[in-house]
Amino acid sequence: MAKYELNKNRKIESNDMEGQNLSDKKTYSTWENIKYIISHSWKYDKSIFGLFCIFTILTGVFPFIGILFPKYILDELTGSQDKNRLILLLVSFFFSSAVIGYFVTFIKNSYLPKMIDIRFQFIHMLSIKCMTTDYKNTEEPSFLNSVETAFRALQSNTNGLEGILHKLFSLGGNIIVLIGYMLIIGKLNIFILLYLIANVSLVYYFTFSVKKYEYNQADELSDIDRHSKYSYDLMYNFAYGKDMRIYSLTDWIGNLFQKFKKQRFDIEKKIKYKYFGVGVREVILLLIREGIVYAYLIYLVLNKGLSIGSFTMYFAAIASFASAMKVIMDDMAHIRAQSLYVSDFRVFMDRKEEKEPAHPRRLPEGPYEIEFKNVTFRYPGSEKYVYKDISFHIKPGQKLAIVGHNGAGKTTFVKLLCRMYEPESGEILLNGINIQEFSKRDYYTLFSAVFQEIKTLAFSVAENIAVSEGAIKEDKVLQCLDKADMKKKVLEQKNGIYTGMQKILDDEGVEFSGGETQRIILARALYKDAGIVILDEPTAALDAIAERSIYEKFNEMVEGKTSIFISHRLASTSFCDVIAMFEEGQLIEYGTHEELLAKNEKYAEMFQVQAQYYKEDEVAVTVDKVTGGQLQYD
Ligand code: ADP
């Protein structure tokens, strides 16, 4: 099982409380993040700023009603006892409380959905980044972890980005309230005020240090969550149903899930204990604070003639001051702590993608000629080279077969050609132009590709086929289905080409068989009708004969287009104009099927072994060993 190593560098330096600069990682200060959130929110929904102003004024005034009115009512009761004035004071007290209270609730209910909406705009930004990031990132565990971490800033109403927005909203009113209390208490005794500030600041310091600790667990939690999510998804993925039962995976996967949950629970427990510790210290500080301040107030009443009305006002102001200041301190600690998550989100969004050319070249007209010129490549973080100084040519309209054992580098060839990765050195040329000179978006339009992993979307057959275009051309869909031998089967369904694939979104959806799904994917490639066609072993689930028949059929369908056929079954690709055989990062043989058989080296050897195997498998295959070499089927 994976070991979870904390990225120690990510921890905040303890003396760096202001800027929260992480030791070696680009990050943003709280202030920068606040500006970032505000500017984006302004872009998404300006109306919340109007609500903010009204809310700030109302919440800034509201608490003073509960402090000032009782003082005047008590002074009236213990003083002149004028009934009219008393009634006026009481009516004003209740009326203003009710009206302001109503509007505060009303505005709160108005801005809450708006904030959720703003958060969803950020989620949209993150989703777009995930869908468009360089493909190579999607195969990197560190990238996958950083997606989890970035998402932490967006996954709840109370934390991360929306959490900050909420706190900013209430902060304005609370600051007005605090200033009001400070004026009242400052009038009583400036030292009492300073003492209260020092006392509450200490509470703030304790709270922030726990939040900082919580943040420092985020990397480890991301890693655990990624693993636990994977095992959770496995348990609900019925595609593994057979393996689960036959290989008794149930206990293994179930225990794995429990184990990850336990790891998470242990970390959460430690965090909760720390919060509990802060709570205890806070209560002790509160007792000391209240004891000193109230003893002083009672002393003033007994010895300095402080009125009961004023006593009540100061009593309420001091109690409320401490809680208002605590709310502000807590909110600030929350904003600072959540800002760390927003930083992670921004760092993720800032992640550099491969540079696109400043002035991309226009795509040339087909037919397309492809050249690999001294290409050397290894995967990021890998020591082992997949290709070393490989060169070869695919002529316009030529059909190239790439063959070799598993792990020889066949799929990597497709990834390089499709610009999912860039070569470490050397060039890939399209009609003589380095493919890096085109914009990726344009360049991708050149390919109709069918990859190894057959991925259909849980939409209709027609949508699966026409996926690259907005409006569906039904005639063209039917034509492509016909060519792929699937028209009859699809039209037999109640909803024809609008039959849902899978039942996830459509109760009437159909689960097509593996072979049928592959044909629909082939129809998709035909529908796109791009200039270069790639077939990367999409037939792994089929037997050799079915694979060969699909390849040959596809060969007819893409006549005249530059095409690349990949297979480890040599018989499937023997019809191609030219065959490139890879082994351990080297292009070991290159030529027509006949030439390679005549050479009688690795290709011929592999071909004969495979032909023998199919014979033994009672597939009626006859091989003309060296000359024609085409397989024939009875
Ligand atoms: P083939 O398609 O011929 O089976 P691949 O092109 O998939 O082979 O793989 C070639 C080599 O590159 C193999 O050694 C494989 O382990 C390695 N490889 C493939 N993908 C990655 C990756 N994302 N990261 C690191 N190594 C990889």
PDB file of C-alpha atoms in Angstrom, residues 38 42 45-60 107-108 110-111 114-115 164-176:
ATOM      1  CA  ILE A  38     -13.786  40.083  -4.966  1.00  0.00           C
ATOM      2  CA  TRP A  42     -17.743  41.377  -9.270  1.00  0.00           C
ATOM      3  CA  ASP A  45     -22.599  38.985 -10.013  1.00  0.00           C
ATOM      4  CA  LYS A  46     -22.447  42.692  -9.194  1.00  0.00           C
ATOM      5  CA  SER A  47     -25.718  42.679  -7.264  1.00  0.00           C
ATOM      6  CA  ILE A  48     -24.151  41.030  -4.211  1.00  0.00           C
ATOM      7  CA  PHE A  49     -22.115  44.183  -3.622  1.00  0.00           C
ATOM      8  CA  GLY A  50     -25.317  46.220  -3.293  1.00  0.00           C
ATOM      9  CA  LEU A  51     -26.644  43.652  -0.829  1.00  0.00           C
ATOM     10  CA  PHE A  52     -23.318  43.793   1.017  1.00  0.00           C
ATOM     11  CA  CYS A  53     -23.625  47.554   1.631  1.00  0.00           C
ATOM     12  CA  ILE A  54     -27.192  47.332   2.975  1.00  0.00           C
ATOM     13  CA  PHE A  55     -26.348  44.258   5.060  1.00  0.00           C
ATOM     14  CA  THR A  56     -23.287  45.951   6.563  1.00  0.00           C
ATOM     15  CA  ILE A  57     -25.287  49.010   7.642  1.00  0.00           C
ATOM     16  CA  LEU A  58     -28.150  46.988   9.106  1.00  0.00           C
ATOM     17  CA  THR A  59     -25.965  44.500  10.999  1.00  0.00           C
ATOM     18  CA  GLY A  60     -23.767  47.385  12.140  1.00  0.00           C
ATOM     19  CA  ILE A 107     -30.928  40.005   2.680  1.00  0.00           C
ATOM     20  CA  LYS A 108     -29.155  36.964   4.044  1.00  0.00           C
ATOM     21  CA  SER A 110     -31.061  36.754  -0.963  1.00  0.00           C
ATOM     22  CA  TYR A 111     -27.285  36.573  -1.018  1.00  0.00           C
ATOM     23  CA  LYS A 114     -25.842  34.107  -5.164  1.00  0.00           C
ATOM     24  CA  MET A 115     -22.717  33.018  -3.307  1.00  0.00           C
ATOM     25  CA  ILE A 164     -14.263  33.612   2.727  1.00  0.00           C
ATOM     26  CA  LEU A 165     -17.034  35.356   0.838  1.00  0.00           C
ATOM     27  CA  HIS A 166     -19.477  34.733   3.699  1.00  0.00           C
ATOM     28  CA  LYS A 167     -17.041  36.005   6.289  1.00  0.00           C
ATOM     29  CA  LEU A 168     -16.244  39.102   4.235  1.00  0.00           C
ATOM     30  CA  PHE A 169     -19.950  39.772   4.067  1.00  0.00           C
ATOM     31  CA  SER A 170     -20.426  39.725   7.804  1.00  0.00           C
ATOM     32  CA  LEU A 171     -17.101  41.396   8.594  1.00  0.00           C
ATOM     33  CA  GLY A 172     -18.206  44.921   7.612  1.00  0.00           C
ATOM     34  CA  GLY A 173     -21.168  44.991  10.020  1.00  0.00           C
ATOM     35  CA  ASN A 174     -19.152  43.394  12.801  1.00  0.00           C
ATOM     36  CA  ILE A 175     -16.399  46.002  12.462  1.00  0.00           C
ATOM     37  CA  ILE A 176     -18.945  48.836  12.782  1.00  0.00           C
TER      38      ILE A 176
END
